[in-house]
């Protein structure tokens, strides 16, 4: 320990130094915290040395070693105490800091004026202020469950004592409730904490009999809060870090148990082995307080503060507490059913009769869905309930439990459910598209596990091959607590318990009923989103055998590569079954250590037509197939580009596309080339700004887009222009444009108007949060290679050009042809343009290239064709890209051409891989999975880069940003190299621009950015999405046909099934409205995936839902012919209009607000938007 030492005699008083406080003596004692500036430190000082010095003088809560705007240490530090020390030791001069090398350093201590008042203004009334921290001491704390609307079952109780106080704290600064308590674990007293953000609180119940001096608070949460355990502070420092705070000593917890050894080999299930506190399931908390006049006054103030954040404090009359008892339901459904003791038909004895079978697995699974999601609780499930469930036909039982899950609310009286009339759900297994599959999923969080109702997803090679056992697959995702999203890595060890739980799950598996699910493998996209496939083995089919079927991986000795090759088999694909192909192999174009044709194969125009017809993706306007397909075939991957020299059904594969030997040889398509609008983002704007594009360019473009969005709500011409040009990745803007052309906007059709409002709100949301400015003169396209070797490549020629023409002549060339250009016909883009790949963090990631016209390439449309000549592949210079399926941003808007062209590119050579030297095992794969999660710093690196790029004078050219760009490249390559990117603490920002919305950071660490991103952020005001329900449905459809009652009833039955399926998707992904699922313009989701990835995911999910119910509608209508389908679609529309109309009347009568949660769904008939358009246009014949 190094103790800071003041000298014997104090220095003379002098003028107050800059930043020091000139206040009357003793004033600092009233502050909530006190900050000292330490001046004159060596540049290699560590936070541990400072902590060891100052901890003797008080409770140190924060240490910051300061830097200048160039990222260099300036010899100063700031030490924060909370509460202030007891004596003013800083007034003694000189003051020594003891160093780890044994030396001492004389420093100056300056008392800083508080940067805030330690009062927090009410968000409702700024004239009212609350203390930043309000603390009450509780006498006891109960953990338990709500077994009834007014009844808590207490499962574990903690009593306050001399050394074990229970603190109930309201942090107004961080807007969260914090509860600290102590438990003795293995004979040692441990300090624990759980935190509840105000946003997760809805109602707190107060129990006060009005006579005694005791008040109880009851907090019942739908999901568990985050739990922590405090470690010794001296063990929580990093010698490279510039910043330390007391929070670094709090480590996340997954379990509180006296028997941690039980966890080591136990599979994950809803039933935890001997928990002291089941953190994930006991989410009702009762705190008891003894009230004095002073504490009652503070209690009232806390209640006022919480109400200001929309947390209501309500009395709970009739509240009672019952004692803990073990639920018997598991015994009823897990144990074998004994032979009957006597012939007896009483319902409560049905369990003992041989005639009653055990729960079918599908029913048992759905029951665990309801229990895990909190809609049923095992303590409410009686023997009678289980008997009734067992005696119900399995399909009906599953439908009943699905209904419960779809309602999304708690049922305290399960027996009442058997009286409900419900519609058929997934249990009836209606026809689904052949490329889809029902899949069960589980979400494993730090404290519990959630099972989800089976949903329809696009399948993959493995599930297709083992289709007869498809119901034994379980897709598992590891996330933080339910609404917290992805588990993020840290530069500390505070999440080690969470990662240990992930590893245990992968090693020990998951138990559901009589099935034990074991780890199988993970797809490459799954891997990045912390997901994997599990399989419940059979005696003749084990996960090991399934992995052997996937391919011969024996010679791959790199764990990362082995995992990636397995992952290829799990790509979401559509198998091409109606076309036979032959394979031709050719070599790659290699030069200077680069592969210029990496990932590119060829196919003929004829084969492209066959594939497109099978997939149903032929362009209606031109009858042309896409030019490029991303594919999988056996052990091959990459893209196939249309080539005029390819033979009829021949596929040309390059060596770079062959990855491993596989038994499966069929062609599978992932996606295909199509035009998508070009959008800027924060990273690209920062790079372009650093390279010389004026701020006014971005501001004017965003201003124009905002004005057009506003005008588009009432002006059809403006709306059509935007929707047809600003095309999203799922092509849904084109769907909306088609609806406008059919007159639905002018007729104010409610679904159309609501969808248009959603598109506007979604666009504005991403303008605000991501600076996602749409650029009309640009596109977002697949990249492919010039097979003719015509295009000029990049040359390492450093000779400066004499003039602009010479500068252009040196540019690498690309070929870009849009299928629908400015005049709605094919257009070749000629002239200078920028080429980039997301994300672009380095100033050399954005390249200036020259668009040229090459007649020999005119068969390629909606792709960017790059050269295979030159010294280095141009795509490699764009954030290390290749051509096996990467998308590229091309922009030919002259205003966005930077002054500085082609800054030297970064070296993207991947890190050296280390072979394992032996056969790779499943344990190696799961360890690699967890290591990735622990070191997945990709988003943290990008966030740090964004903060430093705004804060540093040199922007993205600053040394910190350049280092972060290198780390980002390493992090991207982790899935290939297995080399993690270590984000050291010195690369963690301490200052944050206001546009990053770091609400959990202290205010003094937030500054108002005056740079381009700050200006763009301030230019945008968010718009809430409010669907419209009370405008009339379109009479052109309502009056088009005379529909009989039978058809209306069939449409109504299908609508109920569709609505239930839609609700399942919304519940699984925490999406608020059906409009978002239908259109894929999702405003909010569960955050298990990033926004870009989720937009792609929801596109697949929405398409599968639509195609599934279209198939059922075709069946009910009698055919796909318009003469049969038209009347049925009209019936779908009429049924929807009647449901919504009735609800509107009821809401108006009650004076209630019409919200999406309260109103009927209306997207069902819009499965057939083109048919509705034809009916509305009067083209019935």
Coordinates of C-alpha atoms in Angstrom, one line a residue, residues 112 205 207 275 286 360 415 980 1104:
X112 CA -12.3 22.0 -7.6
X205 CA -47.0 -1.0 -4.3
X207 CA -48.4 -1.5 2.2
X275 CA -30.5 -21.9 -5.1
X286 CA -40.6 -6.6 -0.5
X360 CA -46.6 -35.0 -25.2
X415 CA -58.0 -23.8 -14.6
X980 CA -9.1 -11.3 -30.5
X1104 CA -42.0 -16.5 -44.4

